[in-house]
Short mmCIF file of C-alpha atoms in Angstrom, two decimals:
data_model
loop_
_atom_site.label_atom_id
_atom_site.label_comp_id
_atom_site.label_asym_id
_atom_site.label_seq_id
_atom_site.Cartn_x
_atom_site.Cartn_y
_atom_site.Cartn_z
CA UNK A 1 11.43 16.10 -15.97
CA UNK A 2 7.69 15.79 -15.77
CA UNK A 3 5.88 14.03 -12.95
CA UNK A 4 3.36 11.58 -14.28
CA UNK A 5 0.41 10.02 -12.44
CA UNK A 6 -1.47 6.83 -12.90
CA UNK A 7 -4.44 5.92 -10.75
CA UNK A 8 -6.98 3.16 -10.54
CA UNK A 9 -9.83 2.58 -8.14
CA UNK A 10 -7.73 1.62 -5.07
CA UNK A 11 -4.07 2.46 -5.93
CA UNK A 12 -1.99 5.14 -7.57
CA UNK A 13 1.53 6.08 -8.48
CA UNK A 14 3.40 9.30 -9.13
CA UNK A 15 6.57 8.75 -11.16
CA UNK A 16 9.40 10.37 -13.13
CA UNK A 17 10.71 8.72 -16.26
CA UNK A 18 14.13 9.02 -17.74
CA UNK A 19 15.63 7.69 -20.96
CA UNK A 20 15.70 4.11 -19.61
CA UNK A 21 12.33 3.99 -17.81
CA UNK A 22 11.05 5.03 -14.42
CA UNK A 23 13.79 6.65 -12.27
CA UNK A 24 11.73 7.58 -9.23
CA UNK A 25 8.27 6.57 -8.01
CA UNK A 26 5.86 7.10 -5.08
CA UNK A 27 3.00 4.64 -4.64
CA UNK A 28 -0.11 4.89 -2.58
CA UNK A 29 -3.33 3.10 -1.74
CA UNK A 30 -6.70 4.74 -1.30
CA UNK A 31 -9.38 3.96 1.31
CA UNK A 32 -13.03 4.93 1.52
CA UNK A 33 -12.42 7.79 3.99
CA UNK A 34 -10.60 10.20 1.72
CA UNK A 35 -7.20 9.07 2.93
CA UNK A 36 -4.29 7.98 0.77
CA UNK A 37 -1.51 5.90 2.36
CA UNK A 38 1.93 6.47 0.83
CA UNK A 39 3.42 2.97 1.11
CA UNK A 40 6.53 3.19 -1.04
CA UNK A 41 9.01 5.63 -2.54
CA UNK A 42 12.00 4.59 -4.55
CA UNK A 43 14.65 6.21 -6.75
CA UNK A 44 17.09 4.23 -8.86
CA UNK A 45 20.53 4.16 -7.20
CA UNK A 46 22.24 6.06 -10.03
CA UNK A 47 19.69 8.89 -9.64
CA UNK A 48 19.65 9.13 -5.80
CA UNK A 49 20.50 12.50 -4.22
CA UNK A 50 18.95 14.57 -6.98
CA UNK A 51 15.74 15.35 -5.10
CA UNK A 52 13.35 13.31 -7.25
CA UNK A 53 11.60 11.61 -4.39
CA UNK A 54 11.19 14.92 -2.59
CA UNK A 55 9.60 16.35 -5.74
CA UNK A 56 7.25 13.43 -5.89
CA UNK A 57 6.31 13.91 -2.23
CA UNK A 58 5.55 17.59 -2.81
CA UNK A 59 3.46 16.67 -5.75
CA UNK A 60 1.51 14.10 -3.72
CA UNK A 61 0.86 16.75 -1.09
CA UNK A 62 -0.42 19.12 -3.75
CA UNK A 63 -2.63 16.35 -5.18
CA UNK A 64 -4.07 15.66 -1.73
CA UNK A 65 -4.85 19.38 -1.24
CA UNK A 66 -6.50 19.67 -4.62
CA UNK A 67 -8.70 16.61 -3.96
CA UNK A 68 -9.51 17.24 -0.28
CA UNK A 69 -7.56 14.13 0.79
CA UNK A 70 -5.41 13.37 3.79
CA UNK A 71 -2.18 11.46 3.69
CA UNK A 72 -1.09 8.55 5.94
CA UNK A 73 2.75 8.46 5.53
CA UNK A 74 3.36 4.74 6.04
CA UNK A 75 6.61 4.73 4.01
CA UNK A 76 9.66 5.83 6.15
CA UNK A 77 10.66 8.39 3.51
CA UNK A 78 7.19 10.00 3.50
CA UNK A 79 7.17 10.03 7.29
CA UNK A 80 10.50 11.85 7.35
CA UNK A 81 9.27 14.34 4.80
CA UNK A 82 6.30 15.21 7.01
CA UNK A 83 8.74 15.74 9.94
CA UNK A 84 10.95 18.01 7.85
CA UNK A 85 8.23 20.00 6.15
CA UNK A 86 5.76 21.54 8.62
CA UNK A 87 3.87 23.03 5.68
CA UNK A 88 2.67 19.49 4.81
CA UNK A 89 0.89 19.07 8.22
CA UNK A 90 -2.47 20.25 6.78
CA UNK A 91 -2.80 17.02 4.76
CA UNK A 92 -1.54 14.69 7.53
CA UNK A 93 -4.11 12.03 8.45
#
């Protein structure tokens, strides 16, 4: 499955679509100081436990690195992912 990305001036979303629409998504807001705040991650109940949200999180970290951004992990899932993955610390705001 391909991770897709939509972004506008102040918000963005990374998501994975299945046959019946979006099955997992990670949303963020952007500020003026090169920081994105991950405010929500969600995976449809039937798709939970398959690692989709973790893949979205890794993709968000790669996006931050490529764009010289930092991440504020407001969402509890994102916060836990930063705790579990010390290799993400370079983009932690």
